[in-house]
N, CA, C and O atoms as a GROMACS GRO file, in nm:
protein
  592
    1MET      N    1  -0.213   1.672   3.399
    1MET     CA    2  -0.163   1.685   3.263
    1MET      C    3  -0.190   1.559   3.181
    1MET      O    4  -0.224   1.566   3.063
    2PHE      N    5  -0.174   1.442   3.246
    2PHE     CA    6  -0.199   1.316   3.177
    2PHE      C    7  -0.344   1.307   3.132
    2PHE      O    8  -0.371   1.262   3.020
    3ASN      N    9  -0.437   1.349   3.217
    3ASN     CA   10  -0.579   1.346   3.180
    3ASN      C   11  -0.605   1.434   3.059
    3ASN      O   12  -0.684   1.398   2.972
    4ALA      N   13  -0.540   1.549   3.052
    4ALA     CA   14  -0.557   1.638   2.938
    4ALA      C   15  -0.507   1.572   2.810
    4ALA      O   16  -0.569   1.584   2.704
    5LEU      N   17  -0.394   1.501   2.819
    5LEU     CA   18  -0.341   1.428   2.703
    5LEU      C   19  -0.440   1.323   2.655
    5LEU      O   20  -0.463   1.310   2.535
    6GLU      N   21  -0.499   1.250   2.748
    6GLU     CA   22  -0.599   1.149   2.711
    6GLU      C   23  -0.717   1.213   2.638
    6GLU      O   24  -0.759   1.166   2.533
    7VAL      N   25  -0.769   1.319   2.695
    7VAL     CA   26  -0.888   1.385   2.637
    7VAL      C   27  -0.855   1.444   2.501
    7VAL      O   28  -0.931   1.426   2.406
    8VAL      N   29  -0.744   1.516   2.491
    8VAL     CA   30  -0.707   1.576   2.362
    8VAL      C   31  -0.688   1.468   2.256
    8VAL      O   32  -0.732   1.484   2.142
    9THR      N   33  -0.623   1.360   2.293
    9THR     CA   34  -0.601   1.250   2.197
    9THR      C   35  -0.733   1.192   2.150
    9THR      O   36  -0.753   1.171   2.030
   10ILE      N   37  -0.823   1.165   2.242
   10ILE     CA   38  -0.953   1.108   2.206
   10ILE      C   39  -1.031   1.205   2.117
   10ILE      O   40  -1.094   1.163   2.020
   11VAL      N   41  -1.028   1.332   2.147
   11VAL     CA   42  -1.100   1.431   2.066
   11VAL      C   43  -1.040   1.440   1.926
   11VAL      O   44  -1.113   1.439   1.827
   12VAL      N   45  -0.908   1.449   1.916
   12VAL     CA   46  -0.842   1.460   1.785
   12VAL      C   47  -0.870   1.337   1.700
   12VAL      O   48  -0.906   1.349   1.583
   13VAL      N   49  -0.854   1.219   1.758
   13VAL     CA   50  -0.880   1.095   1.683
   13VAL      C   51  -1.029   1.084   1.651
   13VAL      O   52  -1.066   1.042   1.541
   14GLY      N   53  -1.113   1.120   1.745
   14GLY     CA   54  -1.258   1.112   1.722
   14GLY      C   55  -1.306   1.203   1.611
   14GLY      O   56  -1.390   1.163   1.530
   15VAL      N   57  -1.254   1.324   1.606
   15VAL     CA   58  -1.294   1.415   1.498
   15VAL      C   59  -1.241   1.363   1.364
   15VAL      O   60  -1.310   1.372   1.262
   16MET      N   61  -1.119   1.307   1.364
   16MET     CA   62  -1.065   1.249   1.240
   16MET      C   63  -1.155   1.134   1.193
   16MET      O   64  -1.184   1.123   1.074
   17VAL      N   65  -1.198   1.050   1.285
   17VAL     CA   66  -1.289   0.941   1.251
   17VAL      C   67  -1.418   0.998   1.191
   17VAL      O   68  -1.468   0.946   1.091
   18GLY      N   69  -1.470   1.103   1.252
   18GLY     CA   70  -1.592   1.165   1.200
   18GLY      C   71  -1.577   1.218   1.059
   18GLY      O   72  -1.666   1.201   0.976
   19VAL      N   73  -1.465   1.282   1.032
   19VAL     CA   74  -1.440   1.334   0.897
   19VAL      C   75  -1.432   1.219   0.797
   19VAL      O   76  -1.495   1.223   0.692
   20GLU      N   77  -1.354   1.117   0.830
   20GLU     CA   78  -1.336   1.006   0.736
   20GLU      C   79  -1.466   0.927   0.718
   20GLU      O   80  -1.494   0.880   0.607
   21PHE      N   81  -1.544   0.911   0.823
   21PHE     CA   82  -1.674   0.846   0.813
   21PHE      C   83  -1.765   0.927   0.720
   21PHE      O   84  -1.836   0.871   0.636
   22THR      N   85  -1.763   1.057   0.736
   22THR     CA   86  -1.846   1.145   0.654
   22THR      C   87  -1.805   1.139   0.507
   22THR      O   88  -1.890   1.140   0.418
   23VAL      N   89  -1.674   1.133   0.482
   23VAL     CA   90  -1.627   1.119   0.343
   23VAL      C   91  -1.686   0.992   0.282
   23VAL      O   92  -1.737   0.994   0.170
   24ALA      N   93  -1.678   0.882   0.357
   24ALA     CA   94  -1.722   0.753   0.303
   24ALA      C   95  -1.872   0.744   0.284
   24ALA      O   96  -1.920   0.696   0.181
   25PHE      N   97  -1.948   0.791   0.384
   25PHE     CA   98  -2.091   0.760   0.386
   25PHE      C   99  -2.182   0.880   0.359
   25PHE      O  100  -2.304   0.864   0.352
   26VAL      N  101  -2.124   0.999   0.346
   26VAL     CA  102  -2.206   1.117   0.315
   26VAL      C  103  -2.155   1.185   0.188
   26VAL      O  104  -2.229   1.199   0.090
   27MET      N  105  -2.028   1.228   0.189
   27MET     CA  106  -1.978   1.307   0.076
   27MET      C  107  -1.969   1.226  -0.054
   27MET      O  108  -2.013   1.272  -0.158
   28ASN      N  109  -1.913   1.105  -0.047
   28ASN     CA  110  -1.901   1.026  -0.170
   28ASN      C  111  -2.036   0.996  -0.233
   28ASN      O  112  -2.050   1.008  -0.354
   29PRO      N  113  -2.137   0.956  -0.155
   29PRO     CA  114  -2.268   0.937  -0.218
   29PRO      C  115  -2.324   1.067  -0.278
   29PRO      O  116  -2.388   1.063  -0.383
   30ILE      N  117  -2.301   1.179  -0.213
   30ILE     CA  118  -2.345   1.307  -0.270
   30ILE      C  119  -2.273   1.334  -0.401
   30ILE      O  120  -2.335   1.366  -0.502
   31PHE      N  121  -2.139   1.321  -0.399
   31PHE     CA  122  -2.060   1.345  -0.521
   31PHE      C  123  -2.104   1.253  -0.634
   31PHE      O  124  -2.114   1.296  -0.750
   32ASN      N  125  -2.129   1.127  -0.602
   32ASN     CA  126  -2.169   1.030  -0.705
   32ASN      C  127  -2.307   1.058  -0.762
   32ASN      O  128  -2.339   1.011  -0.871
   33ALA      N  129  -2.389   1.132  -0.689
   33ALA     CA  130  -2.524   1.164  -0.736
   33ALA      C  131  -2.528   1.293  -0.818
   33ALA      O  132  -2.632   1.326  -0.876
   34LEU      N  133  -2.418   1.366  -0.822
   34LEU     CA  134  -2.416   1.491  -0.898
   34LEU      C  135  -2.422   1.462  -1.048
   34LEU      O  136  -2.374   1.358  -1.093
   35PRO      N  137  -2.480   1.554  -1.125
   35PRO     CA  138  -2.494   1.530  -1.268
   35PRO      C  139  -2.363   1.548  -1.346
   35PRO      O  140  -2.273   1.621  -1.306
   36ASP      N  141  -2.358   1.478  -1.457
   36ASP     CA  142  -2.251   1.492  -1.555
   36ASP      C  143  -2.113   1.482  -1.492
   36ASP      O  144  -2.083   1.388  -1.420
   37ASP      N  145  -2.029   1.582  -1.520
   37ASP     CA  146  -1.892   1.579  -1.472
   37ASP      C  147  -1.876   1.640  -1.333
   37ASP      O  148  -1.765   1.641  -1.279
   38SER      N  149  -1.982   1.689  -1.276
   38SER     CA  150  -1.973   1.758  -1.146
   38SER      C  151  -1.922   1.665  -1.036
   38SER      O  152  -1.844   1.708  -0.951
   39GLY      N  153  -1.964   1.541  -1.038
   39GLY     CA  154  -1.921   1.447  -0.935
   39GLY      C  155  -1.772   1.421  -0.942
   39GLY      O  156  -1.705   1.418  -0.839
   40GLN      N  157  -1.720   1.402  -1.061
   40GLN     CA  158  -1.576   1.378  -1.076
   40GLN      C  159  -1.497   1.501  -1.034
   40GLN      O  160  -1.392   1.488  -0.971
   41LEU      N  161  -1.545   1.619  -1.068
   41LEU     CA  162  -1.478   1.743  -1.027
   41LEU      C  163  -1.483   1.760  -0.876
   41LEU      O  164  -1.388   1.808  -0.815
   42ALA      N  165  -1.594   1.721  -0.814
   42ALA     CA  166  -1.607   1.729  -0.668
   42ALA      C  167  -1.509   1.633  -0.601
   42ALA      O  168  -1.446   1.668  -0.501
   43HIS      N  169  -1.497   1.512  -0.655
   43HIS     CA  170  -1.400   1.417  -0.601
   43HIS      C  171  -1.258   1.474  -0.610
   43HIS      O  172  -1.181   1.463  -0.515
   44ALA      N  173  -1.224   1.534  -0.722
   44ALA     CA  174  -1.090   1.591  -0.740
   44ALA      C  175  -1.065   1.704  -0.640
   44ALA      O  176  -0.958   1.711  -0.579
   45HIS      N  177  -1.164   1.789  -0.622
   45HIS     CA  178  -1.149   1.901  -0.528
   45HIS      C  179  -1.137   1.849  -0.385
   45HIS      O  180  -1.054   1.896  -0.308
   46GLY      N  181  -1.221   1.753  -0.349
   46GLY     CA  182  -1.212   1.693  -0.216
   46GLY      C  183  -1.076   1.627  -0.193
   46GLY      O  184  -1.020   1.636  -0.084
   47GLY      N  185  -1.024   1.563  -0.296
   47GLY     CA  186  -0.892   1.501  -0.286
   47GLY      C  187  -0.782   1.603  -0.262
   47GLY      O  188  -0.688   1.578  -0.186
   48ARG      N  189  -0.794   1.718  -0.326
   48ARG     CA  190  -0.694   1.824  -0.304
   48ARG      C  191  -0.705   1.881  -0.163
   48ARG      O  192  -0.604   1.897  -0.094
   49MET      N  193  -0.828   1.910  -0.120
   49MET     CA  194  -0.847   1.970   0.013
   49MET      C  195  -0.805   1.876   0.125
   49MET      O  196  -0.721   1.910   0.208
   50LEU      N  197  -0.862   1.757   0.126
   50LEU     CA  198  -0.834   1.664   0.234
   50LEU      C  199  -0.694   1.603   0.222
   50LEU      O  200  -0.633   1.566   0.322
   51GLY      N  201  -0.646   1.593   0.100
   51GLY     CA  202  -0.510   1.542   0.080
   51GLY      C  203  -0.405   1.633   0.143
   51GLY      O  204  -0.295   1.587   0.175
   52ALA      N  205  -0.437   1.760   0.160
   52ALA     CA  206  -0.344   1.853   0.223
   52ALA      C  207  -0.351   1.847   0.376
   52ALA      O  208  -0.251   1.871   0.443
   53VAL      N  209  -0.467   1.816   0.430
   53VAL     CA  210  -0.489   1.822   0.575
   53VAL      C  211  -0.469   1.687   0.643
   53VAL      O  212  -0.410   1.681   0.751
   54MET      N  213  -0.518   1.581   0.583
   54MET     CA  214  -0.524   1.453   0.651
   54MET      C  215  -0.386   1.395   0.689
   54MET      O  216  -0.377   1.331   0.794
   55PRO      N  217  -0.280   1.413   0.610
   55PRO     CA  218  -0.152   1.358   0.655
   55PRO      C  219  -0.108   1.414   0.791
   55PRO      O  220  -0.058   1.340   0.876
   56VAL      N  221  -0.126   1.543   0.811
   56VAL     CA  222  -0.091   1.605   0.939
   56VAL      C  223  -0.179   1.547   1.049
   56VAL      O  224  -0.131   1.519   1.159
   57TRP      N  225  -0.306   1.530   1.020
   57TRP     CA  226  -0.400   1.478   1.118
   57TRP      C  227  -0.367   1.334   1.158
   57TRP      O  228  -0.367   1.299   1.276
   58TYR      N  229  -0.338   1.251   1.058
   58TYR     CA  230  -0.306   1.111   1.087
   58TYR      C  231  -0.176   1.100   1.167
   58TYR      O  232  -0.170   1.030   1.268
   59ILE      N  233  -0.072   1.169   1.122
   59ILE     CA  234   0.057   1.163   1.192
   59ILE      C  235   0.044   1.225   1.331
   59ILE      O  236   0.099   1.172   1.428
   60GLY      N  237  -0.028   1.335   1.342
   60GLY     CA  238  -0.051   1.397   1.472
   60GLY      C  239  -0.122   1.303   1.567
   60GLY      O  240  -0.090   1.299   1.686
   61SER      N  241  -0.218   1.228   1.517
   61SER     CA  242  -0.290   1.131   1.600
   61SER      C  243  -0.197   1.022   1.649
   61SER      O  244  -0.203   0.983   1.766
   62VAL      N  245  -0.110   0.974   1.562
   62VAL     CA  246  -0.014   0.871   1.601
   62VAL      C  247   0.080   0.926   1.709
   62VAL      O  248   0.110   0.857   1.806
   63VAL      N  249   0.126   1.049   1.693
   63VAL     CA  250   0.216   1.110   1.791
   63VAL      C  251   0.145   1.125   1.926
   63VAL      O  252   0.203   1.094   2.031
   64LEU      N  253   0.020   1.171   1.925
   64LEU     CA  254  -0.055   1.184   2.051
   64LEU      C  255  -0.073   1.049   2.120
   64LEU      O  256  -0.056   1.038   2.241
   65VAL      N  257  -0.108   0.946   2.043
   65VAL     CA  258  -0.127   0.813   2.101
   65VAL      C  259   0.006   0.760   2.154
   65VAL      O  260   0.009   0.697   2.260
   66ALA      N  261   0.114   0.784   2.083
   66ALA     CA  262   0.246   0.740   2.131
   66ALA      C  263   0.280   0.810   2.263
   66ALA      O  264   0.332   0.746   2.355
   67ALA      N  265   0.252   0.939   2.272
   67ALA     CA  266   0.277   1.012   2.397
   67ALA      C  267   0.194   0.955   2.510
   67ALA      O  268   0.242   0.938   2.622
   68TRP      N  269   0.068   0.924   2.482
   68TRP     CA  270  -0.020   0.863   2.582
   68TRP      C  271   0.034   0.727   2.625
   68TRP      O  272   0.038   0.695   2.744
   69ALA      N  273   0.077   0.647   2.527
   69ALA     CA  274   0.127   0.513   2.558
   69ALA      C  275   0.252   0.519   2.645
   69ALA      O  276   0.268   0.439   2.737
   70VAL      N  277   0.340   0.613   2.617
   70VAL     CA  278   0.464   0.624   2.694
   70VAL      C  279   0.436   0.679   2.833
   70VAL      O  280   0.482   0.622   2.932
   71THR      N  281   0.361   0.788   2.841
   71THR     CA  282   0.338   0.849   2.973
   71THR      C  283   0.241   0.768   3.058
   71THR      O  284   0.242   0.778   3.180
   72GLY      N  285   0.157   0.689   2.995
   72GLY     CA  286   0.059   0.610   3.069
   72GLY      C  287   0.090   0.463   3.074
   72GLY      O  288   0.001   0.381   3.098
   73ARG      N  289   0.214   0.428   3.052
   73ARG     CA  290   0.249   0.285   3.043
   73ARG      C  291   0.217   0.206   3.169
   73ARG      O  292   0.202   0.084   3.164
   74HIS      N  293   0.207   0.273   3.282
   74HIS     CA  294   0.176   0.204   3.407
   74HIS      C  295   0.029   0.222   3.448
   74HIS      O  296  -0.012   0.175   3.555
   75HIS      N  297  -0.048   0.289   3.365
   75HIS     CA  298  -0.189   0.313   3.396
   75HIS      C  299  -0.276   0.200   3.340
   75HIS      O  300  -0.236   0.123   3.252
   76HIS      N  301  -0.396   0.194   3.395
   76HIS     CA  302  -0.498   0.101   3.345
   76HIS      C  303  -0.524   0.131   3.197
   76HIS      O  304  -0.534   0.247   3.159
   77GLY      N  305  -0.536   0.030   3.115
   77GLY     CA  306  -0.570   0.047   2.974
   77GLY      C  307  -0.451   0.072   2.883
   77GLY      O  308  -0.469   0.103   2.765
   78ALA      N  309  -0.329   0.059   2.935
   78ALA     CA  310  -0.210   0.087   2.853
   78ALA      C  311  -0.203  -0.004   2.730
   78ALA      O  312  -0.163   0.040   2.622
   79GLY      N  313  -0.242  -0.130   2.747
   79GLY     CA  314  -0.241  -0.222   2.633
   79GLY      C  315  -0.338  -0.180   2.524
   79GLY      O  316  -0.311  -0.196   2.405
   80LEU      N  317  -0.452  -0.127   2.565
   80LEU     CA  318  -0.550  -0.078   2.467
   80LEU      C  319  -0.495   0.041   2.389
   80LEU      O  320  -0.518   0.053   2.269
   81VAL      N  321  -0.421   0.127   2.458
   81VAL     CA  322  -0.363   0.244   2.392
   81VAL      C  323  -0.257   0.200   2.291
   81VAL      O  324  -0.251   0.253   2.180
   82VAL      N  325  -0.174   0.105   2.330
   82VAL     CA  326  -0.071   0.054   2.238
   82VAL      C  327  -0.136  -0.010   2.116
   82VAL      O  328  -0.091   0.009   2.004
   83THR      N  329  -0.242  -0.087   2.138
   83THR     CA  330  -0.312  -0.150   2.026
   83THR      C  331  -0.375  -0.045   1.936
   83THR      O  332  -0.371  -0.057   1.814
   84ALA      N  333  -0.434   0.059   1.995
   84ALA     CA  334  -0.491   0.169   1.916
   84ALA      C  335  -0.382   0.236   1.833
   84ALA      O  336  -0.403   0.269   1.717
   85GLY      N  337  -0.265   0.255   1.894
   85GLY     CA  338  -0.153   0.314   1.821
   85GLY      C  339  -0.112   0.228   1.703
   85GLY      O  340  -0.084   0.279   1.595
   86ALA      N  341  -0.107   0.097   1.724
   86ALA     CA  342  -0.072   0.006   1.615
   86ALA      C  343  -0.175   0.015   1.502
   86ALA      O  344  -0.138   0.013   1.384
   87LEU      N  345  -0.302   0.026   1.537
   87LEU     CA  346  -0.406   0.039   1.434
   87LEU      C  347  -0.392   0.172   1.358
   87LEU      O  348  -0.411   0.176   1.236
   88LEU      N  349  -0.359   0.278   1.429
   88LEU     CA  350  -0.340   0.406   1.360
   88LEU      C  351  -0.218   0.402   1.268
   88LEU      O  352  -0.220   0.459   1.159
   89ILE      N  353  -0.113   0.335   1.312
   89ILE     CA  354   0.004   0.317   1.225
   89ILE      C  355  -0.036   0.236   1.102
   89ILE      O  356   0.007   0.267   0.990
   90LEU      N  357  -0.116   0.132   1.121
   90LEU     CA  358  -0.167   0.054   1.008
   90LEU      C  359  -0.245   0.144   0.912
   90LEU      O  360  -0.232   0.131   0.790
   91SER      N  361  -0.327   0.234   0.966
   91SER     CA  362  -0.405   0.324   0.880
   91SER      C  363  -0.314   0.417   0.801
   91SER      O  364  -0.345   0.450   0.686
   92VAL      N  365  -0.204   0.460   0.859
   92VAL     CA  366  -0.108   0.545   0.788
   92VAL      C  367  -0.041   0.465   0.676
   92VAL      O  368  -0.026   0.514   0.564
   93ILE      N  369  -0.001   0.343   0.707
   93ILE     CA  370   0.061   0.257   0.605
   93ILE      C  371  -0.037   0.230   0.491
   93ILE      O  372   0.000   0.238   0.374
   94MET      N  373  -0.161   0.198   0.526
   94MET     CA  374  -0.265   0.177   0.423
   94MET      C  375  -0.279   0.302   0.337
   94MET      O  376  -0.288   0.293   0.215
   95SER      N  377  -0.282   0.417   0.401
   95SER     CA  378  -0.298   0.542   0.328
   95SER      C  379  -0.185   0.561   0.229
   95SER      O  380  -0.209   0.589   0.111
   96ILE      N  381  -0.062   0.545   0.276
   96ILE     CA  382   0.055   0.569   0.191
   96ILE      C  383   0.061   0.470   0.075
   96ILE      O  384   0.089   0.508  -0.039
   97LEU      N  385   0.034   0.342   0.104
   97LEU     CA  386   0.049   0.239   0.001
   97LEU      C  387  -0.071   0.224  -0.091
   97LEU      O  388  -0.055   0.192  -0.209
   98LEU      N  389  -0.192   0.247  -0.039
   98LEU     CA  390  -0.312   0.216  -0.116
   98LEU      C  391  -0.392   0.338  -0.159
   98LEU      O  392  -0.433   0.348  -0.275
   99LEU      N  393  -0.416   0.430  -0.068
   99LEU     CA  394  -0.509   0.539  -0.096
   99LEU      C  395  -0.443   0.662  -0.158
   99LEU      O  396  -0.496   0.720  -0.252
  100VAL      N  397  -0.328   0.702  -0.106
  100VAL     CA  398  -0.262   0.823  -0.155
  100VAL      C  399  -0.227   0.814  -0.304
  100VAL      O  400  -0.247   0.912  -0.376
  101PRO      N  401  -0.176   0.701  -0.353
  101PRO     CA  402  -0.145   0.696  -0.497
  101PRO      C  403  -0.268   0.722  -0.585
  101PRO      O  404  -0.259   0.790  -0.686
  102ILE      N  405  -0.381   0.666  -0.546
  102ILE     CA  406  -0.504   0.690  -0.623
  102ILE      C  407  -0.548   0.834  -0.608
  102ILE      O  408  -0.585   0.899  -0.706
  103ASN      N  409  -0.543   0.886  -0.485
  103ASN     CA  410  -0.584   1.024  -0.460
  103ASN      C  411  -0.495   1.122  -0.536
  103ASN      O  412  -0.544   1.221  -0.591
  104ASN      N  413  -0.364   1.096  -0.541
  104ASN     CA  414  -0.273   1.187  -0.611
  104ASN      C  415  -0.304   1.196  -0.760
  104ASN      O  416  -0.287   1.301  -0.821
  105GLN      N  417  -0.350   1.086  -0.817
  105GLN     CA  418  -0.392   1.090  -0.957
  105GLN      C  419  -0.526   1.160  -0.971
  105GLN      O  420  -0.543   1.249  -1.055
  106GLY      N  421  -0.622   1.119  -0.887
  106GLY     CA  422  -0.759   1.169  -0.899
  106GLY      C  423  -0.773   1.317  -0.876
  106GLY      O  424  -0.861   1.381  -0.935
  107LYS      N  425  -0.689   1.374  -0.792
  107LYS     CA  426  -0.703   1.517  -0.763
  107LYS      C  427  -0.660   1.605  -0.880
  107LYS      O  428  -0.685   1.725  -0.879
  108THR      N  429  -0.595   1.546  -0.979
  108THR     CA  430  -0.554   1.624  -1.097
  108THR      C  431  -0.649   1.605  -1.216
  108THR      O  432  -0.634   1.672  -1.318
  109TRP      N  433  -0.745   1.515  -1.202
  109TRP     CA  434  -0.832   1.484  -1.315
  109TRP      C  435  -0.932   1.595  -1.342
  109TRP      O  436  -0.985   1.660  -1.252
  110THR      N  437  -0.956   1.613  -1.469
  110THR     CA  438  -1.064   1.698  -1.518
  110THR      C  439  -1.140   1.614  -1.619
  110THR      O  440  -1.093   1.506  -1.657
  111PRO      N  441  -1.256   1.659  -1.663
  111PRO     CA  442  -1.328   1.583  -1.766
  111PRO      C  443  -1.245   1.564  -1.894
  111PRO      O  444  -1.268   1.470  -1.970
  112GLU      N  445  -1.150   1.652  -1.916
  112GLU     CA  446  -1.069   1.643  -2.038
  112GLU      C  447  -0.952   1.546  -2.026
  112GLU      O  448  -0.908   1.490  -2.127
  113ASN      N  449  -0.899   1.526  -1.905
  113ASN     CA  450  -0.776   1.446  -1.895
  113ASN      C  451  -0.791   1.317  -1.813
  113ASN      O  452  -0.694   1.243  -1.798
  114ARG      N  453  -0.909   1.290  -1.761
  114ARG     CA  454  -0.924   1.172  -1.675
  114ARG      C  455  -0.913   1.045  -1.759
  114ARG      O  456  -0.948   1.044  -1.877
  115PRO      N  457  -0.864   0.937  -1.697
  115PRO     CA  458  -0.852   0.811  -1.770
  115PRO      C  459  -0.989   0.746  -1.791
  115PRO      O  460  -1.087   0.782  -1.725
  116ASP      N  461  -0.994   0.654  -1.882
  116ASP     CA  462  -1.120   0.585  -1.911
  116ASP      C  463  -1.173   0.508  -1.791
  116ASP      O  464  -1.294   0.493  -1.775
  117ASP      N  465  -1.083   0.459  -1.707
  117ASP     CA  466  -1.126   0.379  -1.592
  117ASP      C  467  -1.135   0.461  -1.462
  117ASP      O  468  -1.119   0.406  -1.353
  118TRP      N  469  -1.159   0.589  -1.473
  118TRP     CA  470  -1.159   0.676  -1.355
  118TRP      C  471  -1.262   0.634  -1.251
  118TRP      O  472  -1.237   0.643  -1.130
  119LYS      N  473  -1.378   0.587  -1.295
  119LYS     CA  474  -1.480   0.543  -1.199
  119LYS      C  475  -1.434   0.419  -1.124
  119LYS      O  476  -1.456   0.407  -1.003
  120GLU      N  477  -1.371   0.327  -1.192
  120GLU     CA  478  -1.320   0.207  -1.127
  120GLU      C  479  -1.211   0.243  -1.026
  120GLU      O  480  -1.204   0.184  -0.918
  121GLN      N  481  -1.126   0.340  -1.060
  121GLN     CA  482  -1.022   0.382  -0.968
  121GLN      C  483  -1.081   0.448  -0.843
  121GLN      O  484  -1.034   0.425  -0.732
  122LEU      N  485  -1.184   0.531  -0.863
  122LEU     CA  486  -1.251   0.592  -0.747
  122LEU      C  487  -1.318   0.486  -0.661
  122LEU      O  488  -1.316   0.495  -0.538
  123ASN      N  489  -1.378   0.387  -0.724
  123ASN     CA  490  -1.442   0.279  -0.647
  123ASN      C  491  -1.339   0.197  -0.570
  123ASN      O  492  -1.365   0.154  -0.457
  124ARG      N  493  -1.221   0.174  -0.630
  124ARG     CA  494  -1.114   0.103  -0.560
  124ARG      C  495  -1.067   0.185  -0.440
  124ARG      O  496  -1.045   0.130  -0.332
  125TRP      N  497  -1.051   0.317  -0.458
  125TRP     CA  498  -1.013   0.404  -0.347
  125TRP      C  499  -1.117   0.393  -0.235
  125TRP      O  500  -1.082   0.383  -0.118
  126LEU      N  501  -1.244   0.396  -0.273
  126LEU     CA  502  -1.351   0.393  -0.173
  126LEU      C  503  -1.351   0.260  -0.096
  126LEU      O  504  -1.375   0.260   0.025
  127ARG      N  505  -1.326   0.149  -0.162
  127ARG     CA  506  -1.319   0.019  -0.092
  127ARG      C  507  -1.206   0.020   0.010
  127ARG      O  508  -1.223  -0.024   0.124
  128PHE      N  509  -1.090   0.070  -0.030
  128PHE     CA  510  -0.978   0.081   0.065
  128PHE      C  511  -1.014   0.177   0.179
  128PHE      O  512  -0.979   0.153   0.295
  129HIS      N  513  -1.084   0.283   0.145
  129HIS     CA  514  -1.122   0.382   0.245
  129HIS      C  515  -1.217   0.321   0.348
  129HIS      O  516  -1.205   0.350   0.467
  130TYR      N  517  -1.311   0.238   0.306
  130TYR     CA  518  -1.402   0.171   0.400
  130TYR      C  519  -1.322   0.091   0.502
  130TYR      O  520  -1.352   0.094   0.621
  131VAL      N  521  -1.220   0.020   0.456
  131VAL     CA  522  -1.138  -0.060   0.547
  131VAL      C  523  -1.063   0.033   0.643
  131VAL      O  524  -1.055   0.007   0.763
  132ARG      N  525  -1.008   0.142   0.589
  132ARG     CA  526  -0.935   0.237   0.674
  132ARG      C  527  -1.028   0.297   0.779
  132ARG      O  528  -0.988   0.312   0.895
  133VAL      N  529  -1.150   0.330   0.741
  133VAL     CA  530  -1.246   0.384   0.837
  133VAL      C  531  -1.272   0.283   0.948
  133VAL      O  532  -1.278   0.320   1.066
  134ALA      N  533  -1.288   0.156   0.913
  134ALA     CA  534  -1.309   0.053   1.016
  134ALA      C  535  -1.189   0.045   1.110
  134ALA      O  536  -1.206   0.028   1.231
  135VAL      N  537  -1.069   0.056   1.055
  135VAL     CA  538  -0.947   0.049   1.138
  135VAL      C  539  -0.941   0.167   1.234
  135VAL      O  540  -0.910   0.149   1.352
  136ILE      N  541  -0.970   0.288   1.186
  136ILE     CA  542  -0.959   0.403   1.277
  136ILE      C  543  -1.075   0.409   1.376
  136ILE      O  544  -1.060   0.462   1.486
  137ILE      N  545  -1.191   0.356   1.338
  137ILE     CA  546  -1.300   0.344   1.436
  137ILE      C  547  -1.260   0.249   1.548
  137ILE      O  548  -1.286   0.275   1.665
  138ALA      N  549  -1.196   0.138   1.512
  138ALA     CA  550  -1.149   0.044   1.613
  138ALA      C  551  -1.046   0.111   1.705
  138ALA      O  552  -1.051   0.092   1.826
  139ALA      N  553  -0.954   0.188   1.647
  139ALA     CA  554  -0.854   0.258   1.728
  139ALA      C  555  -0.921   0.357   1.823
  139ALA      O  556  -0.886   0.365   1.941
  140PHE      N  557  -1.017   0.433   1.772
  140PHE     CA  558  -1.090   0.529   1.854
  140PHE      C  559  -1.164   0.460   1.969
  140PHE      O  560  -1.162   0.507   2.082
  141THR      N  561  -1.227   0.349   1.938
  141THR     CA  562  -1.300   0.273   2.039
  141THR      C  563  -1.206   0.224   2.150
  141THR      O  564  -1.239   0.231   2.268
  142LEU      N  565  -1.089   0.176   2.111
  142LEU     CA  566  -0.991   0.132   2.211
  142LEU      C  567  -0.945   0.248   2.299
  142LEU      O  568  -0.930   0.232   2.420
  143LEU      N  569  -0.922   0.364   2.238
  143LEU     CA  570  -0.880   0.481   2.316
  143LEU      C  571  -0.989   0.522   2.415
  143LEU      O  572  -0.960   0.550   2.532
  144ALA      N  573  -1.113   0.526   2.368
  144ALA     CA  574  -1.222   0.564   2.457
  144ALA      C  575  -1.239   0.463   2.570
  144ALA      O  576  -1.271   0.501   2.683
  145THR      N  577  -1.219   0.336   2.540
  145THR     CA  578  -1.228   0.231   2.641
  145THR      C  579  -1.112   0.242   2.741
  145THR      O  580  -1.130   0.220   2.861
  146ALA      N  581  -0.994   0.274   2.692
  146ALA     CA  582  -0.877   0.285   2.779
  146ALA      C  583  -0.894   0.401   2.878
  146ALA      O  584  -0.842   0.396   2.989
  147ARG      N  585  -0.965   0.501   2.838
  147ARG     CA  586  -0.987   0.620   2.923
  147ARG      C  587  -1.086   0.592   3.034
  147ARG      O  588  -1.079   0.655   3.140
  148SER      N  589  -1.178   0.498   3.012
  148SER     CA  590  -1.285   0.477   3.112
  148SER      C  591  -1.237   0.399   3.233
  148SER      O  592  -1.316   0.374   3.325
   0.00000   0.00000   0.00000
């Protein structure tokens, strides 16, 4: 059962990392290359879609890592799991304090109601997102290392 917990946790966190990496390095460049207002509308739609799913995914990942840390506290790699959990908690805090406020505004924007500095706000979100992606990649790497 413990092995299944390890594998499920690594898969869930790994897929989350893949989604967030894709947002940063695939979807955002695509959205930014769209003509006229299409890019801003795509960002808003993406914010609505992922804004509904990602909180559950992030919290679920933290819960899985916590379960692994508790049940595997006497196993090899326990310190790596705890450190990965701390990084995932950091990513949740970053999300709540830095990214979600921008996303909550951006997901309501249309070409008619967006603020004049909407591009700067999206760029600020993306800079924070790059840091968050690095944090969750580090957490994923620690989990994969703890499993080996």
